[in-house]
Short mmCIF file of C-alpha atoms in Angstrom, two decimals:
data_model
loop_
_atom_site.label_atom_id
_atom_site.label_comp_id
_atom_site.label_asym_id
_atom_site.label_seq_id
_atom_site.Cartn_x
_atom_site.Cartn_y
_atom_site.Cartn_z
CA MET A 26 -0.18 -0.23 -0.02
CA ILE A 27 1.23 3.51 -0.75
CA LEU A 28 0.07 4.80 2.49
CA ASP A 29 2.46 2.43 4.36
CA ARG A 30 5.27 3.25 2.17
CA ILE A 31 4.64 6.82 3.05
CA GLU A 32 4.88 6.33 6.72
CA GLU A 33 8.20 4.13 6.51
CA LEU A 34 9.50 7.03 4.78
CA LEU A 35 8.53 9.33 7.46
CA GLN A 36 9.84 7.47 10.07
CA GLU A 37 13.44 7.08 7.92
CA VAL A 38 13.41 11.11 6.96
CA SER A 39 13.03 11.85 10.92
CA LYS A 40 16.08 10.02 11.86
CA LEU A 41 18.56 11.20 8.86
CA THR A 42 21.87 12.18 9.67
CA ALA A 43 24.77 13.81 7.73
CA SER A 44 28.36 14.70 8.74
CA ASN A 45 29.58 16.68 5.99
CA ALA A 46 28.41 18.80 2.76
CA GLU A 47 28.56 15.90 0.43
CA GLU A 48 26.33 13.45 2.63
CA ILE A 49 23.68 16.16 2.56
CA GLU A 50 23.66 16.49 -1.23
CA ALA A 51 23.34 12.66 -1.37
CA LEU A 52 20.30 12.58 0.81
CA ARG A 53 18.74 15.58 -1.25
CA LEU A 54 19.23 13.52 -4.40
CA LYS A 55 17.86 10.48 -2.77
CA TYR A 56 14.65 12.03 -1.86
CA LEU A 57 13.92 15.26 -3.49
CA SER A 58 15.55 15.11 -6.95
CA LYS A 59 13.70 14.30 -10.11
CA LYS A 60 14.77 10.72 -9.64
CA GLY A 61 14.22 10.71 -6.22
CA VAL A 62 11.93 8.80 -3.86
CA ILE A 63 9.19 11.43 -3.44
CA ASN A 64 8.87 11.69 -7.51
CA GLU A 65 8.46 8.11 -7.79
CA LEU A 66 5.65 8.05 -4.97
CA MET A 67 4.13 11.16 -7.50
CA ALA A 68 4.54 8.85 -10.53
CA ASP A 69 2.33 5.90 -8.59
CA PHE A 70 -0.13 8.35 -7.55
CA ARG A 71 -1.82 8.28 -10.81
CA ASN A 72 -2.79 4.35 -9.82
CA VAL A 73 -4.36 5.52 -6.73
CA PRO A 74 -8.22 5.03 -6.59
CA ALA A 75 -10.28 8.05 -6.84
CA GLU A 76 -11.88 8.12 -3.37
CA GLU A 77 -8.09 7.81 -1.74
CA LYS A 78 -6.43 10.45 -3.95
CA LYS A 79 -7.18 13.26 -1.56
CA THR A 80 -5.67 11.34 1.56
CA VAL A 81 -2.65 10.18 -0.27
CA GLY A 82 -2.02 13.35 -1.77
CA MET A 83 -1.75 15.23 1.60
CA LYS A 84 0.46 12.39 2.64
CA ILE A 85 2.94 12.92 -0.23
CA ASN A 86 2.81 16.60 0.48
CA GLU A 87 3.54 15.85 4.43
CA LEU A 88 6.65 13.85 3.31
CA LYS A 89 7.99 16.23 0.97
CA GLN A 90 7.78 19.40 3.37
CA THR A 91 9.13 17.00 6.06
CA THR A 92 12.17 15.87 4.04
CA THR A 93 13.08 19.47 2.98
CA GLU A 94 12.79 20.83 6.44
CA ARG A 95 15.04 17.95 7.82
CA ILE A 96 17.82 18.25 4.78
CA ASN A 97 17.70 22.19 5.46
CA SER A 98 18.24 21.41 9.16
CA LEU A 99 21.12 19.36 8.37
CA LYS A 100 22.60 22.03 6.25
CA GLU A 101 22.22 24.53 8.95
CA GLN A 102 24.03 22.26 11.49
CA PHE A 103 26.71 21.55 9.23
CA ALA A 104 27.71 25.15 8.62
CA GLN A 105 27.37 25.80 12.54
CA THR A 106 30.04 22.99 13.05
CA ALA A 107 32.15 23.85 10.25
CA ASN A 108 32.68 27.56 11.44
CA ILE A 109 33.38 26.11 15.15
CA GLN A 110 35.87 23.63 13.60
CA THR A 111 37.63 25.98 11.79
CA ASN A 112 37.35 28.96 14.28
CA ILE A 113 36.14 31.50 11.81
CA ASP A 114 34.07 34.68 13.18
CA LEU A 115 31.96 35.84 10.44
CA SER A 116 31.61 38.94 12.28
CA ARG A 117 34.96 39.91 11.90
CA SER A 118 36.54 42.50 9.25
CA PRO A 119 38.75 40.65 6.74
CA TYR A 120 42.34 39.78 7.31
CA PRO A 121 44.31 43.09 6.61
CA ILE A 122 45.64 43.26 3.41
CA ALA A 123 48.93 45.50 2.74
CA LEU A 124 47.79 48.24 1.02
CA GLY A 125 49.93 49.79 -1.63
CA THR A 126 51.42 53.56 -1.48
CA ARG A 127 51.71 56.30 -4.30
CA HIS A 128 54.75 56.23 -6.30
CA PRO A 129 57.39 58.89 -5.28
CA LEU A 130 57.18 60.66 -8.37
CA THR A 131 53.60 60.64 -8.35
CA ILE A 132 53.96 62.36 -4.88
CA VAL A 133 56.34 64.92 -6.31
CA LYS A 134 54.19 65.56 -9.26
CA ASN A 135 50.82 66.27 -7.18
CA GLU A 136 52.86 68.50 -5.01
CA ILE A 137 54.23 70.41 -7.77
CA ILE A 138 50.64 70.70 -9.30
CA ASP A 139 49.36 71.92 -6.17
CA ILE A 140 51.67 74.57 -5.70
CA PHE A 141 51.17 76.13 -9.14
CA SER A 142 47.21 75.53 -9.29
CA ARG A 143 47.06 77.70 -5.89
CA MET A 144 48.75 80.64 -8.18
CA GLY A 145 46.28 80.25 -10.66
CA PHE A 146 47.53 77.49 -12.98
CA ILE A 147 45.15 74.81 -14.77
CA LEU A 148 45.90 71.48 -16.16
CA ALA A 149 46.42 70.69 -19.80
CA ASP A 150 47.06 67.40 -21.33
CA GLY A 151 47.84 66.03 -24.63
CA PRO A 152 49.30 62.95 -26.64
CA GLU A 153 52.26 61.04 -26.26
CA VAL A 154 52.37 59.87 -29.58
CA GLU A 155 52.87 63.40 -31.41
CA ASP A 156 53.85 64.76 -34.58
CA ASP A 157 56.65 66.92 -35.67
CA LEU A 158 54.70 70.18 -36.14
CA HIS A 159 53.83 70.33 -32.17
CA VAL A 160 56.87 68.87 -30.81
CA PHE A 161 59.41 70.69 -32.76
CA THR A 162 58.21 73.27 -35.75
CA LYS A 163 55.65 75.32 -33.63
CA MET A 164 58.42 75.35 -30.90
CA ASN A 165 60.68 77.22 -33.16
CA PHE A 166 63.28 73.99 -33.95
CA ALA A 167 65.24 74.80 -36.74
CA ALA A 168 64.61 72.11 -39.53
CA ASP A 169 68.38 70.93 -38.99
CA HIS A 170 68.01 70.96 -35.13
CA PRO A 171 69.85 67.91 -33.68
CA ALA A 172 66.86 66.93 -31.54
CA ARG A 173 65.27 66.02 -35.05
CA ASP A 174 67.96 63.18 -35.47
CA MET A 175 67.22 59.46 -34.76
CA GLN A 176 69.98 59.61 -32.34
CA ASP A 177 67.90 61.76 -29.93
CA THR A 178 64.12 61.21 -30.55
CA PHE A 179 61.98 57.85 -30.68
CA PHE A 180 60.32 58.30 -34.35
CA VAL A 181 57.11 56.16 -34.94
CA SER A 182 57.54 57.30 -38.73
CA GLN A 183 59.93 59.40 -40.34
CA HIS A 184 60.01 60.97 -43.50
CA PRO A 185 63.49 62.86 -44.43
CA ASN A 186 62.56 65.02 -47.27
CA ASP A 187 59.15 66.26 -45.38
CA VAL A 188 59.61 66.54 -41.46
CA THR A 189 56.16 67.90 -41.40
CA LYS A 190 54.81 63.95 -41.51
CA ASN A 191 57.09 62.82 -38.89
CA ILE A 192 55.48 60.88 -36.23
CA LEU A 193 57.26 60.34 -32.88
CA LEU A 194 56.95 59.82 -28.98
CA ARG A 195 57.46 63.62 -27.80
CA SER A 196 60.46 64.68 -26.16
CA HIS A 197 58.81 67.33 -24.04
CA THR A 198 55.68 68.28 -23.11
CA SER A 199 55.85 71.65 -24.85
CA SER A 200 53.85 70.00 -27.49
CA VAL A 201 50.97 70.44 -25.10
CA GLN A 202 51.86 74.33 -24.89
CA ALA A 203 51.29 74.35 -28.83
CA ARG A 204 48.25 72.76 -28.91
CA VAL A 205 46.58 75.01 -26.27
CA MET A 206 48.00 77.99 -27.66
CA GLU A 207 46.68 77.11 -31.30
CA THR A 208 42.97 76.63 -29.96
CA THR A 209 42.78 79.10 -27.14
CA GLN A 210 43.32 82.77 -26.96
CA PRO A 211 45.07 84.57 -24.06
CA PRO A 212 45.28 84.97 -21.36
CA ILE A 213 46.71 81.22 -20.93
CA ARG A 214 47.97 80.17 -17.60
CA ILE A 215 48.61 76.42 -17.49
CA ILE A 216 50.58 73.56 -16.34
CA CYS A 217 51.47 70.40 -18.52
CA PRO A 218 52.65 67.46 -16.38
CA GLY A 219 53.28 64.00 -18.26
CA ARG A 220 55.81 61.54 -19.56
CA VAL A 221 58.23 62.20 -22.24
CA TYR A 222 60.77 60.05 -24.21
CA ARG A 223 64.33 60.53 -25.45
CA ASN A 224 66.75 58.23 -27.03
CA GLU A 225 69.34 58.16 -24.05
CA ALA A 226 71.26 55.13 -22.39
CA ILE A 227 69.96 54.13 -19.39
CA THR A 228 72.26 55.12 -16.48
CA ALA A 229 71.87 55.96 -12.72
CA ARG A 230 71.62 59.90 -14.03
CA ALA A 231 69.49 59.43 -17.49
CA HIS A 232 66.60 57.32 -18.82
CA CYS A 233 65.07 56.98 -22.21
CA PHE A 234 61.43 57.96 -20.55
CA PHE A 235 61.25 60.29 -17.71
CA HIS A 236 58.43 63.04 -16.22
CA GLN A 237 57.98 66.45 -16.71
CA VAL A 238 55.87 69.44 -15.82
CA GLU A 239 55.97 72.63 -17.96
CA GLY A 240 54.42 75.50 -17.28
CA LEU A 241 53.02 78.53 -19.71
CA TYR A 242 51.78 82.08 -18.70
CA ILE A 243 50.66 84.45 -21.69
CA ASP A 244 48.87 87.68 -21.13
CA LYS A 245 49.49 91.33 -21.91
CA ASN A 246 52.62 93.02 -20.44
CA VAL A 247 53.92 89.62 -19.00
CA SER A 248 57.48 90.26 -17.72
CA PHE A 249 60.52 88.40 -16.75
CA THR A 250 60.10 89.68 -13.40
CA ASP A 251 56.73 87.84 -13.02
CA LEU A 252 58.55 84.64 -14.13
CA LYS A 253 61.17 84.97 -11.40
CA GLN A 254 58.48 85.80 -8.62
CA VAL A 255 56.54 82.60 -9.41
CA LEU A 256 59.49 80.50 -9.59
CA LEU A 257 60.90 81.93 -6.25
CA SER A 258 57.46 81.18 -4.90
CA PHE A 259 57.51 77.54 -6.21
CA ALA A 260 60.63 76.97 -4.80
CA ARG A 261 60.00 77.97 -1.41
CA GLU A 262 56.97 76.02 -1.39
CA MET A 263 58.78 72.96 -2.68
CA PHE A 264 62.09 73.20 -0.58
CA GLY A 265 61.27 75.57 2.11
CA ALA A 266 61.16 79.10 3.38
CA ASP A 267 64.67 79.80 3.25
CA THR A 268 65.39 78.60 -0.11
CA LYS A 269 67.08 81.56 -2.50
CA ILE A 270 67.08 81.03 -6.51
CA ARG A 271 69.49 82.11 -9.06
CA LEU A 272 68.82 82.55 -12.94
CA ARG A 273 71.76 81.93 -15.18
CA PRO A 274 71.58 82.74 -18.89
CA SER A 275 71.19 79.52 -21.29
CA TYR A 276 69.44 79.20 -24.50
CA PHE A 277 66.32 77.28 -25.48
CA PRO A 278 64.60 77.33 -29.21
CA PHE A 279 61.51 78.36 -27.77
CA THR A 280 62.29 80.91 -25.23
CA GLU A 281 64.43 84.24 -25.57
CA PRO A 282 65.76 85.28 -23.42
CA SER A 283 66.40 81.99 -21.54
CA ALA A 284 67.73 80.91 -18.44
CA GLU A 285 68.17 77.86 -15.79
CA MET A 286 67.47 78.08 -12.63
CA ASP A 287 69.38 77.00 -9.54
CA ILE A 288 68.12 76.91 -5.90
CA SER A 289 70.44 76.96 -2.79
CA CYS A 290 71.54 73.64 -1.88
CA HIS A 291 68.83 72.55 0.86
CA ILE A 292 71.39 69.80 2.34
CA CYS A 293 73.99 72.10 3.16
CA GLY A 294 71.92 75.52 3.29
CA GLY A 295 74.23 76.85 0.71
CA LYS A 296 77.68 76.38 2.13
CA GLY A 297 78.82 73.69 -0.15
CA CYS A 298 78.70 69.74 -0.06
CA GLY A 299 78.72 66.82 -1.95
CA PHE A 300 75.46 66.85 -3.05
CA CYS A 301 75.64 70.32 -4.74
CA LYS A 302 79.43 69.58 -5.90
CA HIS A 303 80.45 72.14 -3.28
CA THR A 304 79.13 75.23 -5.14
CA GLY A 305 76.13 75.46 -2.82
CA TRP A 306 73.68 75.68 -5.94
CA VAL A 307 71.53 72.75 -7.33
CA GLU A 308 69.83 73.23 -10.95
CA ILE A 309 66.20 72.60 -11.06
CA LEU A 310 64.85 73.65 -14.20
CA GLY A 311 64.69 75.94 -17.55
CA CYS A 312 62.71 78.88 -18.08
CA GLY A 313 62.36 81.86 -20.47
CA MET A 314 60.43 84.45 -22.34
CA VAL A 315 58.32 82.78 -25.12
CA ASP A 316 59.95 83.54 -28.32
CA PRO A 317 57.82 85.52 -30.73
CA ASN A 318 58.00 83.21 -33.18
CA VAL A 319 56.37 80.58 -31.04
CA LEU A 320 53.51 82.91 -30.39
CA GLU A 321 52.96 83.63 -34.43
CA GLN A 322 53.46 79.93 -35.19
CA CYS A 323 50.72 79.23 -32.83
CA GLY A 324 48.28 82.17 -33.85
CA ILE A 325 48.80 84.71 -30.92
CA ASP A 326 49.62 88.30 -31.81
CA SER A 327 53.14 88.53 -30.32
CA LYS A 328 53.00 92.36 -30.66
CA ILE A 329 49.96 92.33 -28.24
CA TYR A 330 51.03 89.57 -25.94
CA SER A 331 53.91 88.07 -23.98
CA GLY A 332 54.71 85.35 -22.09
CA TYR A 333 56.90 82.76 -20.05
CA ALA A 334 57.31 79.37 -19.90
CA PHE A 335 59.17 76.90 -17.59
CA GLY A 336 59.70 73.25 -17.28
CA MET A 337 61.42 70.87 -14.76
CA GLY A 338 61.98 67.02 -14.82
CA VAL A 339 59.99 65.29 -11.70
CA GLU A 340 62.67 63.02 -11.35
CA ARG A 341 65.34 65.63 -10.66
CA ILE A 342 62.93 67.46 -8.10
CA THR A 343 62.24 64.01 -6.42
CA ASN A 344 66.15 63.54 -6.40
CA LEU A 345 66.40 66.66 -4.80
CA LYS A 346 63.73 66.34 -2.32
CA TYR A 347 64.31 62.73 -1.21
CA GLN A 348 68.10 62.29 -2.37
CA VAL A 349 67.42 59.31 -4.42
CA SER A 350 70.99 59.09 -6.52
CA ASP A 351 69.93 56.11 -8.95
CA LEU A 352 67.19 57.28 -11.75
CA ARG A 353 66.76 53.50 -12.73
CA MET A 354 65.16 53.02 -8.96
CA PHE A 355 61.94 55.00 -10.16
CA SER A 356 61.13 52.39 -12.86
CA GLU A 357 62.26 48.90 -11.27
CA ASN A 358 59.14 48.29 -8.90
CA ASP A 359 61.56 47.24 -6.24
CA THR A 360 58.61 47.47 -3.11
CA ARG A 361 61.75 47.89 -0.52
CA PHE A 362 62.21 50.83 -2.43
CA LEU A 363 58.80 52.14 -2.42
CA LYS A 364 57.78 51.23 1.29
CA GLU A 365 60.35 53.76 2.10
CA PHE A 366 57.76 56.64 0.93
CA GLU A 367 54.66 55.49 2.70
CA ALA A 368 54.74 58.60 5.26
CA ALA A 369 54.90 60.81 2.50
CA ASN A 370 51.55 59.88 1.29
#
């Protein structure tokens, strides 16, 4: 009789036990799956006389519900036992994971950007794969300038008979200045941080890629005095209130007059040491008044507007700030080196 079989199964289900997840799953398959015992009873249900169908149907439903509850109870018991055995407190926070830190170059770059942002400069960005027009021509480089040679620049494609078609990895972020000037009318006050590439041997003092932050200010009646005051303010913000600066005449194709700026050595206080080669001064950047040819090339009237520009290597500033002697350490991902800058974040 089907009712007798159901009663036997009810007794059997009430005594079910299991010691692991695999045994619980086996019980579920035995009783509740499509090929399980209860489904077989449902298949036999069609042979039950009509007057008994109601009673038998209720008992099958009771068996199914009892079995489901028993197996769920076993699952809960096993989960609690497993937690006790493995000593896991689910209310605890996850085990601590060592957090990364900002790269020293990023720390210094952000500090430079912050200083100039407070002076009113805004960020500008441009492509790293550039054309000759924006990297050299609009920056007043002569057609035979050495920087256009393969020995100095990474070319993607080169056309000796028509340099305007050359595609290259930018060798300075001045190309960003050119793009801004040709699309924006003064006043312009921008800083251009980014990575640049030059065909140099990798040593402790040089690398084939490095990072720059360049600045540009164009407006009416901009003078060299304005440039000097901005750079003095930057140097004192970055290296300390007692920092002194000096400007030495130099040459850059895109500025005239041009200068290189030194700061008083912050290690010896200007007295002279091995770091500053006993001169008391350390070079940190190049600068100058924007050459009128550059303004004209970019569509700005040089008779009305003037401006200044400056550029510095982020690696150079980082070296001075943290006394890192080997440039290669910035790109080797040595976690021992990077962890030294945790406090600077």
